[in-house]
């Protein structure tokens, strides 16, 4: 909202494969254009399969929790919590992993030291033992998603 | 007592003020928290003890430190009573009485070894991210004044956090700013600073927090939440607030969303502190239901994020934002109802 942003020099290269706490993510493009999803009820189709966890790289404009709706091949839908701590100089309130930290924050007209911007690695549980087909993001513009990785069920 | 090192130098005794901060609070709670900590009082146990909802139509000011307060029977406003309804906390605004000597009261407070909370405009303060860029009403703590060297000693717990000297002339510009309308900050500009200061006093040392004492606080707050009154308090007050907010959005009234952001911050900060205190007590007293009630209250704080930021992002077209505002108002109302239920359940047996 305040047009603050991460400083690219503190982030991985755009399109690179990064590992956070053992979870691989494809890092989004680092460019002047869109590099994240601002949550507004978008639906993400996923390869149909059994999954245990949905891992996300995310940031939130203030500490926030909302729900994602998980759509399954059998027609069932489960709402599960998505919790993301503030990206603006804040602790991991929800026990997330600090994935990347920009030691300087970009403001519209200057670079601000001393106010770190944090991208969190959070996860959402898939409790239903059924094939997942899609994820409906919350209608919550405070939440920003940078990458998603699905962790298959170990059979 | 402070030591007056020169005729024009005043500094509090002992260490610099504590930078008391939580990520959902505003400068209001942070500055008062610093004052309480210096009194040897745990700020969370005072500022987190009460939890209320109050909306006063037409009252919201465009300041980070706005907090709704009802006047007492004499018509006086006591911000401390609103922030900490279960403690003898008093906070009243004042302004220098003598235009020719605006530091007189500050000197007197520092000479009594008391911190001073001052309203400022971030635009003029070199340590604020908005320096030279954005006008925004903010609060800081003054803990020293050296008129010989021409500096004021200021403490600010809000990120990036600062403690140190600021040139008097810069501080005076900030303290006396008109804080004009700034398109970069529709929420905290357009509110004259006017050299306001907040006098904060805790008249009695709080009694140690026990389950019985906390239970009384919680029962009082739950009653406030569940009893409809003449003003917008409790769940009924929230419903009135939300209905009016939606009506104003449908009418494309951007003023409704300009007010939502500072008002929501006040309610969000209070809920976050109350939730944290209940969780802490729940852990210390091995009471998982109390801790769970605290978490439910924190969910209220988190739901305020969705409403506040939906409003902020929708400022340019309030009518178009109406559906999403309604969505988040519904989520927030649900979070309030669940939290009041959870707090009520533990309050009944504490």
XYZ file of C-alpha atoms in Angstrom:
505
model
C 0.000 0.000 0.000
C 2.862 2.378 0.852
C 4.695 1.311 -2.333
C 7.527 -0.172 -0.281
C 9.475 -3.052 -1.792
C 12.319 -5.509 -1.284
C 15.767 -4.503 -2.495
C 16.633 -6.941 -5.293
C 20.291 -7.169 -4.255
C 19.251 -9.009 -1.098
C 17.116 -11.552 -2.992
C 17.992 -14.597 -5.112
C 18.250 -14.251 -8.857
C 14.940 -14.183 -10.645
C 13.877 -17.597 -11.923
C 16.506 -19.391 -9.852
C 15.888 -22.539 -7.844
C 16.194 -21.777 -4.144
C 15.879 -24.007 -1.102
C 14.370 -22.741 2.128
C 14.488 -25.109 5.081
C 14.869 -27.960 2.613
C 11.929 -26.934 0.448
C 12.683 -26.018 -3.179
C 11.049 -22.959 -4.736
C 11.315 -21.397 -8.145
C 12.012 -17.792 -7.292
C 9.872 -15.315 -9.224
C 11.324 -13.001 -11.833
C 13.132 -10.032 -10.333
C 12.078 -7.230 -12.616
C 10.172 -3.984 -12.770
C 6.954 -5.790 -13.636
C 4.809 -8.066 -11.476
C 6.810 -10.440 -9.318
C 4.165 -11.627 -6.858
C 0.477 -12.392 -6.536
C -1.492 -9.923 -4.461
C -4.203 -12.176 -3.112
C -7.570 -11.337 -4.656
C -9.339 -14.669 -4.911
C -7.206 -16.087 -7.734
C -7.508 -19.809 -8.454
C -4.306 -21.772 -8.954
C -4.717 -25.082 -10.777
C -2.257 -27.692 -9.567
C -1.195 -31.052 -11.028
C -3.729 -33.553 -9.711
C -2.066 -35.582 -6.992
C -1.976 -36.351 -3.263
C -0.177 -33.650 -1.274
C 0.572 -33.146 2.414
C 1.797 -29.570 2.403
C 1.496 -26.431 0.341
C 4.628 -24.387 0.907
C 4.612 -20.689 0.049
C 7.016 -17.784 -0.014
C 4.889 -14.906 1.170
C 4.817 -11.443 2.675
C 2.042 -9.516 4.339
C 1.333 -5.833 4.831
C 0.944 -6.283 8.586
C 0.466 -9.558 10.407
C -2.487 -11.348 8.869
C -4.386 -14.608 8.688
C -7.008 -15.678 6.204
C -8.057 -18.894 4.503
C -7.247 -20.669 1.263
C -9.804 -23.051 -0.175
C -8.437 -26.364 -1.370
C -10.351 -27.996 -4.205
C -10.171 -31.763 -4.627
C -10.870 -34.055 -7.557
C -13.793 -35.690 -5.728
C -15.557 -32.319 -5.508
C -14.771 -31.635 -1.884
C -13.444 -28.259 -0.751
C -11.570 -27.539 2.479
C -10.765 -24.120 3.909
C -7.360 -24.037 5.555
C -5.613 -21.170 7.317
C -2.878 -19.157 5.657
C -0.967 -17.122 8.213
C 1.699 -14.614 7.279
C 3.653 -12.304 9.552
C 4.326 -8.679 8.748
C 7.059 -8.148 6.163
C 8.000 -4.802 7.762
C 10.543 -5.249 10.561
C 8.617 -7.927 12.439
C 9.183 -11.314 14.067
C 7.886 -14.633 12.739
C 4.664 -14.469 14.722
C 3.254 -17.623 13.148
C 6.442 -19.644 13.399
C 7.407 -19.205 9.779
C 10.934 -19.545 8.463
C 12.657 -16.299 7.528
C 13.304 -17.138 3.880
C 14.880 -13.913 2.650
C 15.554 -10.602 4.266
C 16.246 -7.331 2.589
C 18.301 -5.279 5.045
C 17.189 -2.122 3.301
C 13.652 -1.350 2.268
C 12.854 0.570 -0.856
C 10.515 3.490 -0.276
C 8.996 5.465 -3.163
C 11.717 8.123 -3.008
C 14.579 6.677 -1.002
C 16.294 3.557 0.302
C 15.649 3.031 4.025
C 18.228 1.317 6.201
C 17.211 -0.190 9.526
C 13.795 -1.330 8.372
C 14.255 -4.860 7.061
C 11.781 -6.398 4.650
C 11.173 -10.090 5.241
C 9.846 -12.780 2.917
C 8.486 -15.684 4.916
C 8.366 -19.403 4.144
C 4.987 -20.588 5.408
C 3.052 -23.797 4.840
C -0.567 -24.872 4.630
C -1.614 -28.379 5.617
C -3.564 -30.592 3.207
C -5.411 -32.797 5.652
C -7.799 -34.514 3.258
C -6.592 -37.792 1.806
C -7.779 -36.989 -1.700
C -6.327 -35.677 -4.955
C -5.826 -31.916 -4.843
C -6.653 -30.042 -8.051
C -6.562 -26.390 -7.122
C -6.027 -23.643 -4.563
C -8.310 -20.634 -4.221
C -6.390 -17.753 -2.678
C -8.069 -15.435 -0.166
C -9.552 -12.083 -1.125
C -7.009 -10.261 0.958
C -4.838 -7.609 -0.663
C -2.548 -7.469 2.354
C -1.142 -10.898 1.457
C 1.444 -11.397 -1.277
C 2.560 -14.767 -2.633
C 5.918 -15.049 -4.369
C 6.210 -18.805 -4.943
C 4.331 -22.048 -4.247
C 5.704 -25.566 -3.900
C 3.547 -28.651 -3.350
C 4.876 -31.488 -1.245
C 3.523 -34.883 -2.334
C 2.237 -37.425 0.134
C 4.790 -40.114 0.834
C 2.992 -43.383 0.149
C 15.541 13.707 40.805
C 17.321 14.811 37.634
C 20.635 16.547 37.701
C 20.607 19.965 36.095
C 24.086 19.817 34.582
C 23.893 23.351 33.251
C 21.275 26.012 33.538
C 19.701 24.881 30.272
C 20.342 21.153 30.176
C 17.816 18.653 31.411
C 18.108 14.894 31.181
C 16.252 12.089 32.867
C 18.168 10.022 35.367
C 19.375 6.538 34.621
C 19.246 4.699 31.320
C 17.584 5.941 28.186
C 13.911 4.963 27.764
C 13.142 1.396 26.784
C 12.121 0.928 23.155
C 8.872 -0.902 23.834
C 7.372 -2.252 20.627
C 5.109 -4.892 19.103
C 4.473 -5.152 15.381
C 0.736 -4.388 15.549
C 0.850 -1.450 17.920
C 1.133 2.212 16.960
C 3.309 4.963 18.371
C 0.568 5.574 20.952
C 1.051 2.265 22.747
C 4.818 2.312 22.089
C 5.357 5.689 23.749
C 3.084 4.970 26.709
C 4.743 1.573 27.012
C 8.114 3.323 27.323
C 6.742 5.537 30.092
C 5.285 2.558 31.958
C 8.475 0.533 31.616
C 10.432 3.392 33.144
C 8.015 3.359 36.096
C 8.983 -0.259 36.597
C 5.630 -1.494 35.340
C 5.200 -4.195 32.710
C 3.536 -2.329 29.813
C 1.773 -5.430 28.496
C 0.055 -6.082 31.828
C -1.454 -2.573 31.759
C -2.021 -1.849 28.069
C -3.142 -5.422 27.382
C -5.473 -5.829 30.353
C -8.553 -4.325 28.744
C -10.304 -5.112 25.481
C -13.210 -3.080 24.225
C -14.800 -1.896 21.013
C -15.714 1.763 20.694
C -16.455 3.754 17.562
C -17.323 7.431 17.779
C -18.743 8.739 14.493
C -17.123 11.977 13.433
C -14.367 11.675 16.012
C -11.594 9.975 14.021
C -8.503 12.129 13.517
C -5.882 11.477 10.863
C -3.127 10.581 13.261
C -1.262 7.363 13.951
C -2.002 7.863 17.639
C -5.761 8.310 17.320
C -7.733 6.383 19.915
C -11.477 6.718 20.621
C -12.272 8.068 24.072
C -15.586 8.833 25.698
C -15.702 11.925 27.874
C -16.338 11.380 31.568
C -19.257 12.944 33.458
C -17.458 16.284 33.577
C -16.842 16.192 29.849
C -13.115 15.592 30.271
C -11.310 13.195 27.953
C -8.859 10.772 29.550
C -6.991 8.709 26.992
C -5.457 6.595 29.737
C -8.843 5.371 30.899
C -9.702 4.321 27.345
C -6.404 2.522 26.836
C -6.295 0.836 30.213
C -9.820 0.704 31.654
C -8.771 -1.578 34.530
C -5.852 0.530 35.766
C -5.324 3.994 37.188
C -3.681 5.174 33.992
C -4.360 8.760 33.013
C -3.268 10.479 29.839
C -4.231 13.996 28.903
C -3.137 16.259 26.060
C -1.565 19.607 26.799
C 0.131 22.370 24.862
C 2.750 24.899 25.979
C 1.085 27.759 27.785
C 3.669 30.369 26.822
C 4.297 30.979 23.140
C 7.474 32.835 24.122
C 8.870 29.847 26.000
C 7.495 26.632 24.519
C 9.979 24.444 26.406
C 8.951 25.552 29.878
C 6.711 22.565 30.647
C 9.134 20.129 29.038
C 11.952 21.432 31.218
C 9.739 21.093 34.277
C 8.814 17.495 33.438
C 12.405 16.484 32.788
C 13.472 18.232 35.983
C 10.980 16.001 37.788
C 12.606 13.031 36.029
C 9.488 12.465 33.934
C 9.420 11.576 30.247
C 7.429 13.730 27.850
C 5.405 12.284 24.978
C 5.177 14.706 22.060
C 3.189 14.671 18.837
C 5.333 15.291 15.766
C 5.204 15.366 11.983
C 7.505 12.712 10.526
C 8.352 14.956 7.588
C 10.727 17.030 9.734
C 12.472 14.301 11.745
C 15.725 13.038 10.204
C 15.447 9.549 11.730
C 11.996 8.810 10.336
C 11.653 7.059 6.942
C 9.237 9.809 5.888
C 11.836 12.553 6.502
C 11.630 15.224 3.822
C 9.106 13.119 1.955
C 5.764 12.474 3.652
C 3.783 14.437 6.225
C 2.366 12.130 8.892
C 1.333 12.613 12.522
C 3.399 10.517 14.920
C 4.437 10.422 18.599
C 7.859 10.236 20.216
C 9.287 10.340 23.724
C 11.438 13.285 24.837
C 13.984 12.282 27.470
C 16.366 15.211 27.409
C 16.798 18.803 26.355
C 20.114 20.588 25.898
C 19.466 24.160 24.910
C 23.164 24.967 25.120
C 24.013 22.481 22.391
C 20.664 23.029 20.689
C 19.391 19.446 20.766
C 16.402 17.489 22.021
C 16.871 13.863 23.058
C 14.190 11.731 21.475
C 13.257 8.081 21.709
C 11.086 6.341 19.108
C 10.471 2.584 19.284
C 8.689 2.377 15.944
C 10.969 0.988 13.206
C 13.647 1.889 12.350
C 13.813 2.741 16.105
C 15.846 5.692 17.293
C 17.280 7.118 20.475
C 19.400 10.197 20.350
C 19.778 13.897 19.710
C 17.728 15.886 17.226
C 18.487 19.542 16.481
C 16.026 21.775 18.288
C 15.068 23.687 15.158
C 14.152 20.470 13.320
C 12.195 19.215 16.294
C 10.341 22.492 16.616
C 9.316 22.339 12.957
C 8.021 18.825 13.527
C 6.335 19.634 16.841
C 4.608 22.699 15.470
C 3.879 21.401 11.974
C 0.621 22.103 10.218
C 0.976 18.502 8.958
C -0.686 19.504 5.699
C -2.620 17.201 3.420
C -0.201 14.800 1.749
C -1.362 12.604 -1.093
C 1.282 10.036 -0.132
C -0.354 9.543 3.243
C -4.083 10.065 3.239
C -4.429 8.526 6.681
C -2.052 10.462 8.929
C -1.735 13.842 7.233
C -4.052 16.844 7.307
C -3.990 16.988 11.102
C -2.300 19.943 12.771
C 0.318 18.898 15.323
C 0.151 22.123 17.334
C 2.926 21.303 19.822
C 0.728 18.789 21.568
C 2.134 16.654 24.339
C 0.621 13.781 26.247
C 0.930 13.710 29.996
C 0.823 10.100 31.175
C 0.519 9.146 34.819
C -0.068 5.891 36.576
C -1.643 6.802 39.898
C -1.262 3.417 41.541
C 1.183 0.587 41.179
C -0.809 -2.250 39.592
C -1.563 -5.186 41.821
C 0.084 -8.435 40.755
C -2.004 -10.060 38.074
C -3.754 -13.143 39.434
C -6.393 -15.367 37.843
C -9.009 -13.766 40.083
C -8.004 -10.241 39.119
C -7.806 -11.039 35.427
C -11.129 -12.839 35.639
C -12.748 -9.620 36.871
C -11.233 -7.661 33.991
C -12.469 -10.220 31.482
C -15.991 -10.372 32.890
C -16.234 -6.602 32.697
C -14.995 -6.564 29.098
C -17.316 -9.377 28.016
C -20.245 -7.531 29.551
C -19.230 -4.451 27.603
C -19.055 -6.501 24.415
C -22.432 -8.138 24.898
C -24.500 -5.258 26.270
C -25.888 -2.725 23.828
C -25.447 0.837 25.033
C -26.177 4.370 23.920
C -22.916 4.613 21.974
C -21.202 2.237 19.585
C -19.658 -0.210 21.996
C -19.394 -3.988 21.951
C -20.634 -6.304 19.243
C -23.740 -4.186 18.658
C -21.519 -1.148 18.239
C -19.372 -3.027 15.759
C -22.456 -3.871 13.734
C -23.445 -0.202 13.624
C -19.923 0.786 12.631
C -19.771 -1.842 9.871
C -23.209 -0.987 8.493
C -22.318 2.686 8.293
C -18.950 1.891 6.712
C -20.658 -0.097 3.968
C -23.280 2.584 3.402
C -20.553 5.177 2.989
C -18.591 2.945 0.619
C -21.699 2.437 -1.525
C -22.039 6.222 -1.595
C -18.403 6.416 -2.801
C -17.385 8.335 0.322
C -13.582 8.103 0.476
C -13.677 9.723 3.898
C -15.001 6.466 5.314
C -11.873 4.621 4.194
C -9.569 7.443 5.306
C -11.058 7.066 8.782
C -11.029 3.269 8.745
C -7.248 3.013 8.685
C -6.407 5.005 11.854
C -9.524 3.855 13.705
C -8.835 0.234 12.823
C -5.256 0.547 14.023
C -6.483 1.583 17.464
C -8.763 -1.448 17.729
C -6.168 -3.761 16.181
C -3.405 -2.691 18.537
C -5.579 -3.165 21.583
C -6.708 -6.629 20.486
C -3.147 -7.718 19.768
C -1.914 -6.664 23.216
C -4.872 -8.199 25.022
C -4.486 -11.450 23.127
C -0.785 -11.590 23.885
C -1.371 -10.973 27.586
C -3.994 -13.729 27.805
C -1.711 -16.164 26.004
C 1.131 -15.279 28.345
C -1.047 -15.748 31.422
C -2.393 -18.986 29.997
C 1.114 -20.328 29.616
C 2.303 -19.136 33.032
C -0.781 -20.422 34.840
C -0.910 -23.628 32.799
C -4.368 -22.754 31.563
C -4.648 -23.804 27.902
C -8.192 -22.482 27.514
C -7.028 -19.032 28.623
C -4.145 -19.198 26.171
C -6.592 -20.262 23.471
C -8.853 -17.332 24.299
C -5.860 -15.075 23.897
C -5.180 -16.570 20.500
C -8.808 -15.968 19.544
C -8.433 -12.306 20.488
C -5.264 -12.135 18.402
C -7.276 -13.458 15.466
C -9.407 -10.336 15.827
C -6.256 -8.246 15.516
C -5.209 -10.191 12.416
C -8.647 -9.809 10.850
C -8.341 -6.042 11.231
C -5.410 -6.221 8.782
C -7.697 -7.525 6.052
C -10.287 -4.797 6.619
C -7.825 -1.934 7.075
C -5.752 -2.780 4.005
C -8.726 -3.546 1.812
C -9.936 -0.079 2.714
C -6.548 1.496 2.118
C -6.164 -0.119 -1.286
C -9.750 0.823 -2.129
C -9.364 4.492 -1.283
C -9.420 5.560 -4.934
C -12.748 3.884 -5.630
C -14.689 3.160 -2.440
C -17.793 1.990 -4.283
C -15.819 -0.669 -6.133
C -14.308 -1.823 -2.829
C -17.682 -2.297 -1.141
C -17.942 -6.054 -1.684
C -14.464 -6.712 -0.351
C -15.026 -4.360 2.583
C -18.223 -6.271 3.355
C -16.314 -9.556 3.125
C -13.667 -8.459 5.615
C -16.188 -6.829 7.928
C -17.952 -10.206 8.043
C -14.710 -12.043 8.801
C -13.850 -9.537 11.503
C -17.312 -9.724 13.064
C -16.987 -13.496 13.155
C -13.561 -13.225 14.794
C -14.964 -10.850 17.424
C -17.877 -13.171 18.176
C -15.644 -16.193 18.546
C -13.165 -14.324 20.732
C -15.861 -12.892 23.006
C -17.238 -16.398 23.386
C -13.807 -17.818 24.245
C -12.970 -15.027 26.686
C -16.400 -15.291 28.290
C -15.927 -19.001 28.869
C -12.635 -18.585 30.720
C -13.813 -15.448 32.539
C -16.674 -17.404 34.083
C -14.316 -19.694 35.994
C -11.308 -17.489 36.759
